[in-house]
Coordinates of C-alpha atoms in Angstrom, one line a residue:
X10 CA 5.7 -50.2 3.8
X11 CA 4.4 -47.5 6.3
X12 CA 1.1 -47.3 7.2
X13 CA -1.5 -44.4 6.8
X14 CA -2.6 -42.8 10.2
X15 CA -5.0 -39.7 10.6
X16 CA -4.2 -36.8 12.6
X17 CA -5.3 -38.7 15.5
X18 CA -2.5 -41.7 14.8
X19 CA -4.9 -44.4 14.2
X20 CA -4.3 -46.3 10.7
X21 CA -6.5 -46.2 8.1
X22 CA -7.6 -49.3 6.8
X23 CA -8.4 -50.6 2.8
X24 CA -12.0 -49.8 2.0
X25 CA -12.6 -47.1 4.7
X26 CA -13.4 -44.4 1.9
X27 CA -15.4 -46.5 -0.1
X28 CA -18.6 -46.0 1.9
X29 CA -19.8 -43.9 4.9
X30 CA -19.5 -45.2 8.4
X31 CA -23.0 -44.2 9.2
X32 CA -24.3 -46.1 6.7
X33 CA -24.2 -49.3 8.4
X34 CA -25.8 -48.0 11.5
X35 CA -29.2 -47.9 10.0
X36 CA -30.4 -47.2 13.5
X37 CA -29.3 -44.0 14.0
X38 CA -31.1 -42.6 10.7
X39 CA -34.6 -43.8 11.7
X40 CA -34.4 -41.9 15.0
X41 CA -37.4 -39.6 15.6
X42 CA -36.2 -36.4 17.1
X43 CA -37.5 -35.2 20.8
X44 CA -39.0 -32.0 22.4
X45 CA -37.7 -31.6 25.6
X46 CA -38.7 -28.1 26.0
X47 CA -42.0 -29.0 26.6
X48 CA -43.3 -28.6 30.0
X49 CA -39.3 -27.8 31.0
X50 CA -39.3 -26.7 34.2
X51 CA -35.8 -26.0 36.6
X52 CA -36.3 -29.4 38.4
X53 CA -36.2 -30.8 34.7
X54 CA -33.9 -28.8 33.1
X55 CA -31.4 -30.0 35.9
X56 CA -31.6 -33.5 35.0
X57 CA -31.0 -32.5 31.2
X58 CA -28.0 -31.1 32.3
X59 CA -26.3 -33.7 34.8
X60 CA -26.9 -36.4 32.2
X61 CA -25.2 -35.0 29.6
X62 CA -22.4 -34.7 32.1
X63 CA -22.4 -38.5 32.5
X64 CA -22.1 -38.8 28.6
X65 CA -25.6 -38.9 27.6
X66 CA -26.0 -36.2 25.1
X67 CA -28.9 -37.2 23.7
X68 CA -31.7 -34.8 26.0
X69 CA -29.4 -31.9 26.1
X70 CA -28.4 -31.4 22.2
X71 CA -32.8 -31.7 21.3
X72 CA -33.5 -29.1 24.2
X73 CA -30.6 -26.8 22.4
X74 CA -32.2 -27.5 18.7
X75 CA -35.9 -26.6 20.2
X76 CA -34.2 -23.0 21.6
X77 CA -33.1 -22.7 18.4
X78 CA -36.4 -22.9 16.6
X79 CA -38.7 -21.5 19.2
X80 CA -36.6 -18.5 20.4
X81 CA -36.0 -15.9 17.3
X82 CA -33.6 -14.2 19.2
X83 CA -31.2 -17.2 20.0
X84 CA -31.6 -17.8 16.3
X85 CA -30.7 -14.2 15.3
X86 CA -27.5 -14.0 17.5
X87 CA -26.0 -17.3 16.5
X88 CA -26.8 -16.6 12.4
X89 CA -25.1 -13.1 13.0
X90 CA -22.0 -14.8 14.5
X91 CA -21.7 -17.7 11.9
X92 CA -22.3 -15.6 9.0
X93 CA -19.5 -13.3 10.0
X94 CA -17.2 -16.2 9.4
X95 CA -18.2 -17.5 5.7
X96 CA -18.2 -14.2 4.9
X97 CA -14.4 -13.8 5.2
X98 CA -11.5 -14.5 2.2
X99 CA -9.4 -17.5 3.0
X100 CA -6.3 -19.0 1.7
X101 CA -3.8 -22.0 2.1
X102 CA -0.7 -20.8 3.8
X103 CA 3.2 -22.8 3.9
X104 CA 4.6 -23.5 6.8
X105 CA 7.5 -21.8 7.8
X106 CA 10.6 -21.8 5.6
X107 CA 8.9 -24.1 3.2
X108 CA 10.6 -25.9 0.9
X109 CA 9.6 -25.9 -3.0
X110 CA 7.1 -29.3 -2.3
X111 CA 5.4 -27.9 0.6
X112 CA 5.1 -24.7 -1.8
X113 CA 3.4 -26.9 -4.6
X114 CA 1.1 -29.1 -1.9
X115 CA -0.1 -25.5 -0.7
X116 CA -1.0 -24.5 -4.6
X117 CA -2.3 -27.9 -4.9
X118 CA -4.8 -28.1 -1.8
X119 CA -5.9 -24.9 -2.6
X120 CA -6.9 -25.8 -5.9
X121 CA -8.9 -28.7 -4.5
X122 CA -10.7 -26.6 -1.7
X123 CA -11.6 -23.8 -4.3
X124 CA -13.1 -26.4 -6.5
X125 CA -15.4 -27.6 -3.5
X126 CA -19.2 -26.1 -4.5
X127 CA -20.5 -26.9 -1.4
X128 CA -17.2 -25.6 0.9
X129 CA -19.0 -22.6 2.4
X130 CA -22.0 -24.8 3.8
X131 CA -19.4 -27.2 5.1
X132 CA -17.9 -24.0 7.2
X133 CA -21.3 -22.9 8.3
X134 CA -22.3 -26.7 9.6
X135 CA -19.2 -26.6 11.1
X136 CA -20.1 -23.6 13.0
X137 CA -22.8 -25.1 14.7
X138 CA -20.4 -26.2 17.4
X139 CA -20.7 -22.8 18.9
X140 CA -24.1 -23.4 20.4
X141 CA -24.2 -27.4 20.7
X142 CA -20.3 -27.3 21.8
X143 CA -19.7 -29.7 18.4
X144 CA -20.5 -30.5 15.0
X145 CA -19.9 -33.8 13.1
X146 CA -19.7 -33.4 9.2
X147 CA -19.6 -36.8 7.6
X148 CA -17.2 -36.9 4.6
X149 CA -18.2 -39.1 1.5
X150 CA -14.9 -39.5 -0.6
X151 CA -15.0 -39.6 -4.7
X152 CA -12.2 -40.5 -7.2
X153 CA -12.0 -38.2 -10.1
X154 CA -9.1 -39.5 -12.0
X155 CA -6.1 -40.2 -9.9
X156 CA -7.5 -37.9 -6.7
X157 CA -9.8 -38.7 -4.0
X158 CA -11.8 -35.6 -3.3
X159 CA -14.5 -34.6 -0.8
X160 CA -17.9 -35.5 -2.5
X161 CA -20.1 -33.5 0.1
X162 CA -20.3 -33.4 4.2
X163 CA -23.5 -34.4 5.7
X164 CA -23.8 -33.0 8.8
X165 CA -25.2 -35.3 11.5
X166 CA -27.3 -34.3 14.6
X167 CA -25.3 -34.5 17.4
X168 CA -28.1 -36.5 19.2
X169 CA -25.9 -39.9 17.4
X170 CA -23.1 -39.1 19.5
X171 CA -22.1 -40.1 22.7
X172 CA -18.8 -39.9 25.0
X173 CA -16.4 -42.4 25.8
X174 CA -16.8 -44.1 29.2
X175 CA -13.4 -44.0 30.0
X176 CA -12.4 -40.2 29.5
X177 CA -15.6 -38.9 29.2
X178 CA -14.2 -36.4 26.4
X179 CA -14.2 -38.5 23.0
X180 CA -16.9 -38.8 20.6
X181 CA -18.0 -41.6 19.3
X182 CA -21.3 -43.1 17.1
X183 CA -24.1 -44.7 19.6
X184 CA -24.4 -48.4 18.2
X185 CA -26.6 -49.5 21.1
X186 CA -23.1 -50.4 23.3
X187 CA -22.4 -49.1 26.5
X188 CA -18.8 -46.9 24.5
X189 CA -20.2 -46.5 21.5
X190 CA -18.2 -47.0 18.3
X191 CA -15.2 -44.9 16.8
X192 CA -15.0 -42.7 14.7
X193 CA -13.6 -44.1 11.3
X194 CA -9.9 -42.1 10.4
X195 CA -10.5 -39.9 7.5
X196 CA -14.2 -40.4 7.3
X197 CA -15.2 -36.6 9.4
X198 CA -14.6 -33.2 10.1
X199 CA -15.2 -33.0 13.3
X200 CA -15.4 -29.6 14.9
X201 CA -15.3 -29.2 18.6
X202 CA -15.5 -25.2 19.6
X203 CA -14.8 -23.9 23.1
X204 CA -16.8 -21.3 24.3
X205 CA -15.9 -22.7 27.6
X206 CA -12.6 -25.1 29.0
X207 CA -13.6 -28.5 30.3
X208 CA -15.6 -31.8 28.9
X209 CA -16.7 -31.9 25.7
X210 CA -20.7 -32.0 27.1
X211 CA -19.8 -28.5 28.7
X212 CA -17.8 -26.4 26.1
X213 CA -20.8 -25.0 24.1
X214 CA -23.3 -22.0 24.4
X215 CA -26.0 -24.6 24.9
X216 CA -25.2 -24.6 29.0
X217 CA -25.1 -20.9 29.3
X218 CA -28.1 -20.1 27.0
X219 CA -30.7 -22.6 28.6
X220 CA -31.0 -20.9 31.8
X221 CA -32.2 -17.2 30.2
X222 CA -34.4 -19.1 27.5
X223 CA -36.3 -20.9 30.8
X224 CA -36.8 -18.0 32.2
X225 CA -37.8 -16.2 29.3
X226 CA -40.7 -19.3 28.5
X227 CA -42.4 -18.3 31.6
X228 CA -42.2 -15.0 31.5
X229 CA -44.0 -15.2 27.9
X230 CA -46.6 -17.8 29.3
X231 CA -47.2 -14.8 31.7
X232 CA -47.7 -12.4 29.6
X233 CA -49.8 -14.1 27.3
X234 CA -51.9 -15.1 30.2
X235 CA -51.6 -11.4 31.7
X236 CA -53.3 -10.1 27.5
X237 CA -56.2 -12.6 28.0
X238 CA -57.5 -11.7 31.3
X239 CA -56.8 -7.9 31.8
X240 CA -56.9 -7.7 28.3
X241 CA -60.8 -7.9 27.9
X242 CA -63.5 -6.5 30.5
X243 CA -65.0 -8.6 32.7
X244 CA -68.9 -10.0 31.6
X245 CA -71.2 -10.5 34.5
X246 CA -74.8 -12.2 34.0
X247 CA -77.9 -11.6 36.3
X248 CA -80.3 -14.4 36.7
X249 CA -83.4 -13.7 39.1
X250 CA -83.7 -16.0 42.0
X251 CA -86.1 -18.2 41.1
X252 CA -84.8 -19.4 37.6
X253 CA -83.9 -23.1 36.7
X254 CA -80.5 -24.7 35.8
X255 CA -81.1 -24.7 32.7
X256 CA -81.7 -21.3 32.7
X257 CA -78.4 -20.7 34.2
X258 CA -76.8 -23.0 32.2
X259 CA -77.9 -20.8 29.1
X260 CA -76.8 -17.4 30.9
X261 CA -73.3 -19.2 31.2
X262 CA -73.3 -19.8 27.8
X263 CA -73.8 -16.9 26.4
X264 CA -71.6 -15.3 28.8
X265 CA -68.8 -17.0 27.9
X266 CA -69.7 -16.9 24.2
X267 CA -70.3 -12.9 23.8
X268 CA -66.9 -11.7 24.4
X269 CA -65.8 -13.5 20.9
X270 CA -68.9 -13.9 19.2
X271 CA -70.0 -10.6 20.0
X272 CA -73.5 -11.6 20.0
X273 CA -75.8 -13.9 22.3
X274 CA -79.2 -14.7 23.4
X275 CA -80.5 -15.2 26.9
X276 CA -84.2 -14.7 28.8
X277 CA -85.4 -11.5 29.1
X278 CA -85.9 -11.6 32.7
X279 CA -81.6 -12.0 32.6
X280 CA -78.7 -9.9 31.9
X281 CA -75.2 -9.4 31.0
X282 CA -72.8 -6.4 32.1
X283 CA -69.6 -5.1 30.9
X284 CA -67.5 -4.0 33.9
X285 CA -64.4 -2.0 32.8
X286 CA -60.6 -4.1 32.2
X287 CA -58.6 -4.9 34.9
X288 CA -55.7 -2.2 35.8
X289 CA -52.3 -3.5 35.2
X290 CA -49.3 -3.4 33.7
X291 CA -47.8 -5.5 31.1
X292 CA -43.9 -3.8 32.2
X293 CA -42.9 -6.5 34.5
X294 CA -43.3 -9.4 32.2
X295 CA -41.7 -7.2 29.4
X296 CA -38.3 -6.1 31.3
X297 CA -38.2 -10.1 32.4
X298 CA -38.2 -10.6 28.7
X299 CA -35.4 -7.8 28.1
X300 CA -33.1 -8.7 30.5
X301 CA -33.0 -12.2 29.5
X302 CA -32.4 -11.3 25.7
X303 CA -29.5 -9.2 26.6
X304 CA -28.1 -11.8 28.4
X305 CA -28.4 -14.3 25.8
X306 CA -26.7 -11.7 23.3
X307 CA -23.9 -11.0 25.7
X308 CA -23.7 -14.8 26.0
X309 CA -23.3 -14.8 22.0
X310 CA -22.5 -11.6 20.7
X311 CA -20.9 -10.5 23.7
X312 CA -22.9 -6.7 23.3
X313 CA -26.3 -5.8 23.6
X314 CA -25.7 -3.5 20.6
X315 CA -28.6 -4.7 18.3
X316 CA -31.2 -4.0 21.2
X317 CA -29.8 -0.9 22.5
X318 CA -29.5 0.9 19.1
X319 CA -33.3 0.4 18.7
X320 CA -34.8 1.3 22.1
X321 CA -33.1 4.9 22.1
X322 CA -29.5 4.3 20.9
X323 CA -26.0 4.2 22.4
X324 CA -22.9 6.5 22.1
X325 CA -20.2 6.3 19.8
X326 CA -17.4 5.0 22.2
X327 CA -19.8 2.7 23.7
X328 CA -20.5 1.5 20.2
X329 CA -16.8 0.9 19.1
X330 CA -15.9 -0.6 22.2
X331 CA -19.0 -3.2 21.6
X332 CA -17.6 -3.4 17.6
X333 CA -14.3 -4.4 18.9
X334 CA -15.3 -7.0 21.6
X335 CA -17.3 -8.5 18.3
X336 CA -14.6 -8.7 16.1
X337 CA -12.4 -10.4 18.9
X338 CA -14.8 -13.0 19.0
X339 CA -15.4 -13.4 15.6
X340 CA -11.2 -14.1 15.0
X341 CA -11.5 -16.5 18.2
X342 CA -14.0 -18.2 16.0
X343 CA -11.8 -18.0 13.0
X344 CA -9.1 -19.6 14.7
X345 CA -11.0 -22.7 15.9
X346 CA -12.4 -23.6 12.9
X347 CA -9.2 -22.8 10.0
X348 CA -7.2 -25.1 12.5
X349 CA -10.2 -28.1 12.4
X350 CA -10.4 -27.8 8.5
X351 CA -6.5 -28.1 8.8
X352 CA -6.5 -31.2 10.7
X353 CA -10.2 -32.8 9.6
X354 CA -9.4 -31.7 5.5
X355 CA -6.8 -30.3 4.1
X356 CA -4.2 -33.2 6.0
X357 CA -6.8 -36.1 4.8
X358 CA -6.6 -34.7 1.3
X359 CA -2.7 -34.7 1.7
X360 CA -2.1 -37.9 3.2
X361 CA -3.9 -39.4 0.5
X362 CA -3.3 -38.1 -2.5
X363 CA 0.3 -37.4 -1.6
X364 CA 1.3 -40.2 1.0
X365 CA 2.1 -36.8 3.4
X366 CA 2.5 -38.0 7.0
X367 CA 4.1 -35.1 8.6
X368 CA 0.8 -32.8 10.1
X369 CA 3.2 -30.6 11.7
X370 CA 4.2 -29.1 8.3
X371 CA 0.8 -29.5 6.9
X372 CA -0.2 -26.2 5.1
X373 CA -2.4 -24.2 7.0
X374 CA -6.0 -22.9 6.2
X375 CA -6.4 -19.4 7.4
X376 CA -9.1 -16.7 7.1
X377 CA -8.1 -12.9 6.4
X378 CA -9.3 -10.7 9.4
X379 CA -7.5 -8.1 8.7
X380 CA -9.2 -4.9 8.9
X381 CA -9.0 -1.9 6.6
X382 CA -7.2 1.1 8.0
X383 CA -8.6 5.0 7.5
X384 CA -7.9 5.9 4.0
X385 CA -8.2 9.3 4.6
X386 CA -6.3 9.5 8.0
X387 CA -3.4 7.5 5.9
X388 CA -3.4 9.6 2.8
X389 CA -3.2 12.8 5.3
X390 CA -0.4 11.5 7.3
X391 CA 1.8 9.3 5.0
X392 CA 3.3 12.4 2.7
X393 CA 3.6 14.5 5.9
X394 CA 6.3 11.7 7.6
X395 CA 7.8 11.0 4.5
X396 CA 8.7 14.4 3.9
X397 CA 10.4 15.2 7.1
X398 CA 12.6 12.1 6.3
X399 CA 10.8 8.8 7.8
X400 CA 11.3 5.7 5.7
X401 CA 8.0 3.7 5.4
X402 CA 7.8 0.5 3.5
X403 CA 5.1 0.6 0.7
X404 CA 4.3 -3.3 1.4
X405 CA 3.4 -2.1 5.1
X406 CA 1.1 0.7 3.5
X407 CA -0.2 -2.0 1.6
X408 CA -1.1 -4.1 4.0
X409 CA -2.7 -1.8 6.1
X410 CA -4.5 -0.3 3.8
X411 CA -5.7 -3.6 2.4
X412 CA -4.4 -2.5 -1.1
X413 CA -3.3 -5.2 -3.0
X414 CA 0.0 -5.5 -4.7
X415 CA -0.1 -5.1 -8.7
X416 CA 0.8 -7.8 -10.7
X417 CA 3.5 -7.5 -13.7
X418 CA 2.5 -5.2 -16.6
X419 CA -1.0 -4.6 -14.8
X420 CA -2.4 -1.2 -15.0
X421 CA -1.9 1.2 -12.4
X422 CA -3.2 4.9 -10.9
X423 CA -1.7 7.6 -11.2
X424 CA -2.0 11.6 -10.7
X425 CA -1.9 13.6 -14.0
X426 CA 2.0 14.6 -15.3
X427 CA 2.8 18.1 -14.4
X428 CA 3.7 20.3 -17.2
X429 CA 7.4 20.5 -18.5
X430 CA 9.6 23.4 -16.6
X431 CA 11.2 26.5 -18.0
X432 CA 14.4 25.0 -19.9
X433 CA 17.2 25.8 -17.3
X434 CA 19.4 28.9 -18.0
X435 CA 23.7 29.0 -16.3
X436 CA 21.4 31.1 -13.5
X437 CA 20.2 28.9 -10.5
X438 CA 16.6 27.8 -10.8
X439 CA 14.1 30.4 -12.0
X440 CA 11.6 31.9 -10.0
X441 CA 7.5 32.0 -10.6
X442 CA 7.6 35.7 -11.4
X443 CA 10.6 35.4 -13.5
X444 CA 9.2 32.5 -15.6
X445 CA 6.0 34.8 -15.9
X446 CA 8.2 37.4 -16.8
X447 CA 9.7 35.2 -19.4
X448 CA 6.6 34.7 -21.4
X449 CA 5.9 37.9 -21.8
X450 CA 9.2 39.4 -22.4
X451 CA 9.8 38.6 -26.1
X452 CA 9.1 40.5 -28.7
X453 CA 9.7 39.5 -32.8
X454 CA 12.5 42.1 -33.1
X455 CA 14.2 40.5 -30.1
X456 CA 13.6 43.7 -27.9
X457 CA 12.3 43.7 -24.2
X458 CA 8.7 45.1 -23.7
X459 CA 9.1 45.8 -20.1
X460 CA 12.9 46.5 -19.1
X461 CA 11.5 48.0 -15.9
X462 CA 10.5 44.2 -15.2
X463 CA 13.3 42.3 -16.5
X464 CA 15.4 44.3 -13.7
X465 CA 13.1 43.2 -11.1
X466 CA 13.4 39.9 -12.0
X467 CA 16.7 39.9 -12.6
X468 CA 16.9 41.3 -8.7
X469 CA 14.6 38.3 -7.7
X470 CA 16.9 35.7 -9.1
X471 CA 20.1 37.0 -8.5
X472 CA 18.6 37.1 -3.8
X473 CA 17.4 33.6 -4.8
X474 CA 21.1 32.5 -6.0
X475 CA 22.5 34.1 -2.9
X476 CA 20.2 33.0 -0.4
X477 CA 19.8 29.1 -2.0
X478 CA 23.6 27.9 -0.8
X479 CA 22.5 29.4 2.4
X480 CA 19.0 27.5 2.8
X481 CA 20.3 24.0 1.7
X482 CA 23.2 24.4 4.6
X483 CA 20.4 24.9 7.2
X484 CA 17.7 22.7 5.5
X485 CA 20.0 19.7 6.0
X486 CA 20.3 19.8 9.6
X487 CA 17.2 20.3 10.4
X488 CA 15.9 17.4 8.2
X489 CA 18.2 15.2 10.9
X490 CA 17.2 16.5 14.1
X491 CA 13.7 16.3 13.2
X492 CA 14.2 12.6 12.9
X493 CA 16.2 12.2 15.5
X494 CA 13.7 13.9 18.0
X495 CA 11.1 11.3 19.6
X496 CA 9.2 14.7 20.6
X497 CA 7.5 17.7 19.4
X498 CA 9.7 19.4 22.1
X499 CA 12.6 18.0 21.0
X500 CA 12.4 18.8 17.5
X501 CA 12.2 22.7 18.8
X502 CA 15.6 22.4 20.6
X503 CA 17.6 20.5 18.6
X504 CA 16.6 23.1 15.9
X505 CA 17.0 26.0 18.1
X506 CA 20.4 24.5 19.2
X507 CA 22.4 22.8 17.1
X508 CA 21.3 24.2 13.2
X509 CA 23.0 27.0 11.4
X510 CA 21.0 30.0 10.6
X511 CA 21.0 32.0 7.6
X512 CA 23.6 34.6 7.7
X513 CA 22.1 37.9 9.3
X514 CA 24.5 39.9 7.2
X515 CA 24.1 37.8 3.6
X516 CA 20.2 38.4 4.1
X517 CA 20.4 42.1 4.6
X518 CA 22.8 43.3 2.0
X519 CA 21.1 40.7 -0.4
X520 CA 17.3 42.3 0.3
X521 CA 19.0 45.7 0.2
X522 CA 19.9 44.9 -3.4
X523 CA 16.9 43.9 -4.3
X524 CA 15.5 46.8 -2.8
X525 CA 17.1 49.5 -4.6
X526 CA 17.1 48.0 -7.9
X527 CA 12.9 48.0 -7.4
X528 CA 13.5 51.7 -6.2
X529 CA 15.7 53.2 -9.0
X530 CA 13.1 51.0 -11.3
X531 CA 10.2 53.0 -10.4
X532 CA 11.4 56.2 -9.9
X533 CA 12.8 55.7 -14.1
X534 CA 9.1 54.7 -15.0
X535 CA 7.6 57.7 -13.8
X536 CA 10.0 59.8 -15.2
X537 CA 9.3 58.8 -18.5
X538 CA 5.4 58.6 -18.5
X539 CA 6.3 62.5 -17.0
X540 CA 8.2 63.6 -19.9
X541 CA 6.1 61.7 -22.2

């Protein structure tokens, strides 16, 4: 009988969902966190760095967590950049060409993941590979009936983790051995996300971020230190020369007291002066400050947008470029982690429930970035390129405009019914004027109340039955070229060049008519309001 093998290949063996692997390394969870950031200085900071090169992660991943919690803007940027993640729809895809079991494992996995409470803290755990370079997530398995399912995902600090020797690139549990222990098949969802190519110690923020957040500490120190002494005016006590220590020794005291007690006591023979503050300026420390926040937002945002909107604002091209350099990263980010949850969860739940071994036709988790398009620059343009002939799939407008298809016998919009036309007469299509004409024609005896009327409209319909056959013949054509043209200019020849025209003597002798029906019309009417 075949084996059982993760995505990595390695088999899994009777009893490995039973019980966490971290829960026989008691060790690990009575570790006391560390604070390198205090005191860090660049000779220190240096040695952080190299050792996490040699596989020790340990210093590194606690300096990263301190930035974290002492720097509100490294905690901002990063929150901003996993929350536009978990924020996003996601479904189970097929693979390609699937056949009708991969279809029903994709309905079923999908079922499972959407029954998951806790799935969108799982995704923004995972996510704290973006700093730290990787995030461990811990799977406890559960049977509910004939399934196993995914209980919950502990994350796990990344200070229990340690590289290989060998390779310098695997992860694996510290368990007081020089290469640590493996990690058990099925038993994590382990996300490793690239902000940079190269070992696993190197491919998070953490590396780029400590640098501006050093420099940043001192510059703060400075300033704080810069408040307190040009901050307050400087006190000055006067002793005369022949007074004791312990006179002196009181003067001090009250010296140093005054400036936060406000009040004092001393000799009367002494005294105290107020000399004005120190001149300086508190702009040096604070642009130190700026420029390293922007380059820790560049560093995770990729913009400075957030800082420059409130100090005075940016322009609008600046600002979309800045949106779209956002969104790219925000779909790189997408990518990293669907295909981890694809590997780390949805194949696990597959293999096991299912006995699928194949990861190649696994289905696929996959988050909907898709962006809205104008509605309004759509719903202007769409009926203009339909009507001059250009075939456009409704499932594209669909998708574009992130409208979803209706489902059967579902209710849909639609724009009001126009009224019913004029019942059709053996005459070609009736005019406007002669359907007004119409209504106002008939009388109960069956006579016409305005002849004079009725033969202008008759004239009207019989130009429009001359001229339609005429209209159609060039309409056609034109219709054609227009689609045919890949330019504004070459619409205009092709409909300069090669359409028919309307006949120049049709037109004449058919306004003519019209003409001197209208004529011969009048001059009756004001014949007979003469005479009467």
């Amino acid at each position: 009988m075949a084996k059982l093998v993760d995505q990595f290949g390695q088999p899994l063996e009777s009893g490995t969902l039973d019980q966490p692997q971290t829960s026989r390394l008691t060790t690990l969870h009575r570790q006391v966190a560390g604070h390198p950031s205090r005191g860090i200085n660049p000779a220190r900071l240096n040695s952080i760095l190299e050792s996490a090169e040699q596989g020790n992660l340990i210093s590194q991943h606690e300096l990263f967590r301190d930035m974290e919690e002492r720097d509100g803007h490294v905690f901002s940027e990063l929150s901003k950049r996993k929350r536009a993640v978990i924020k996003l729809n996601w479904d189970i895809v097929p693979p390609r060409n699937p056949s009708k079991e991969e279809e029903n494992l994709t309905a079923y996995v999908k079922e499972l993941l959407q029954d998951m409470s806790d799935f969108e803290d799982m995704q923004f755990d995972a996510l704290d590979g973006i700093g730290h370079g990787f995030s461990a997530l811990e799977l406890q398995w559960q049977r509910i009936g004939s399934d196993w399912t995914v209980q919950c995902a502990n994350h796990r600090p990344q200070t229990w983790f340690q590289l290989d020797l060998e390779t310098r690139n695997e992860l694996r549990l510290r368990d007081s051995s020089p290469d640590g222990e493996k990690l058990q098949p099925f038993g994590w969802m382990l996300h490793i996300h690239r902000a940079m190519s190269g070992y696993t110690a190197r491919s998070g923020l953490a590396r780029v971020l400590v640098w501006p957040y050093l420099f940043k500490h001192f510059s703060v120190g400075d300033l704080a230190e810069f408040l307190d002494i040009y901050g307050l005016p400087l006190r000055i006590g006067k002793f005369p020369s022949q007074a004791t220590e312990t006179e002196k020794a009181t003067l001090w005291r009250a010296v140093a007291g005054i400036g936060h007690n406000a009040a004092g006591i001393i000799p009367a023979s002494m005294a105290i002066e107020f000399q004005e503050a120190a001149q300086g300026s508190e702009k040096p420390f604070q642009a130190m400050i700026d420029w390293c926040e922007k380059t820790q937002s560049k560093a995770i945002t990729g913009s400075t947008l957030g800082m420059d909107t409130g100090r005075g604002g940016i322009g609008e091209g600046l600002s979309n470029i800045q949106n779209e350099i956002r969104l790219d990263i925000r779909d790189s980010d997408c990518k990293q982690l669907a295909g981890t949850i694809t590997r780390s969860l949805i194949y696990p739940l597959l293999a096991i429930n299912k006995g699928w071994a194949d990861i190649r036709r696994c289905p696929r988790f996959v988050y909907d970035t898709l962006e809205a398009e104008d509605l309004k620059t759509y719903s202007d343009s769409l009926p203009k390129l339909v009507s001059i002939g250009m075939k456009i799939p409704t499932q594209w407008a669909h998708e574009k405009l992130r409208i979803p298809q209706p489902a059967d016998n579902e209710d849909v919009l639609a724009t009001q019914a126009a009224q019913p036309a004029t019942p059709a007469t053996d005459k070609p299509k009736a005019t406007t004027k002669a359907a007004l004409a119409a209504l106002s024609a008939s009388q109960s005896d069956g006579k016409t109340a305005f002849p004079d009327q009725d033969a202008i409209d008759g004239a009207l319909a019989d130009l429009d039955a001359t001229l339609q056959p005429q209209v159609e013949a060039w309409l056609k054509p034109a219709v054609e070229a227009l689609t045919k043209a890949s330019t504004a200019e070459a619409a205009l020849e092709l409909l300069a060049s090669e359409n028919p025209l309307v006949a120049d003597s049709v037109l004449i002798e058919a306004v003519a008519r019209a003409m001197f029906i209208a004529e011969l019309v009048g001059a009756d009417a004001v014949l007979q309001e003469l005479g009467e």
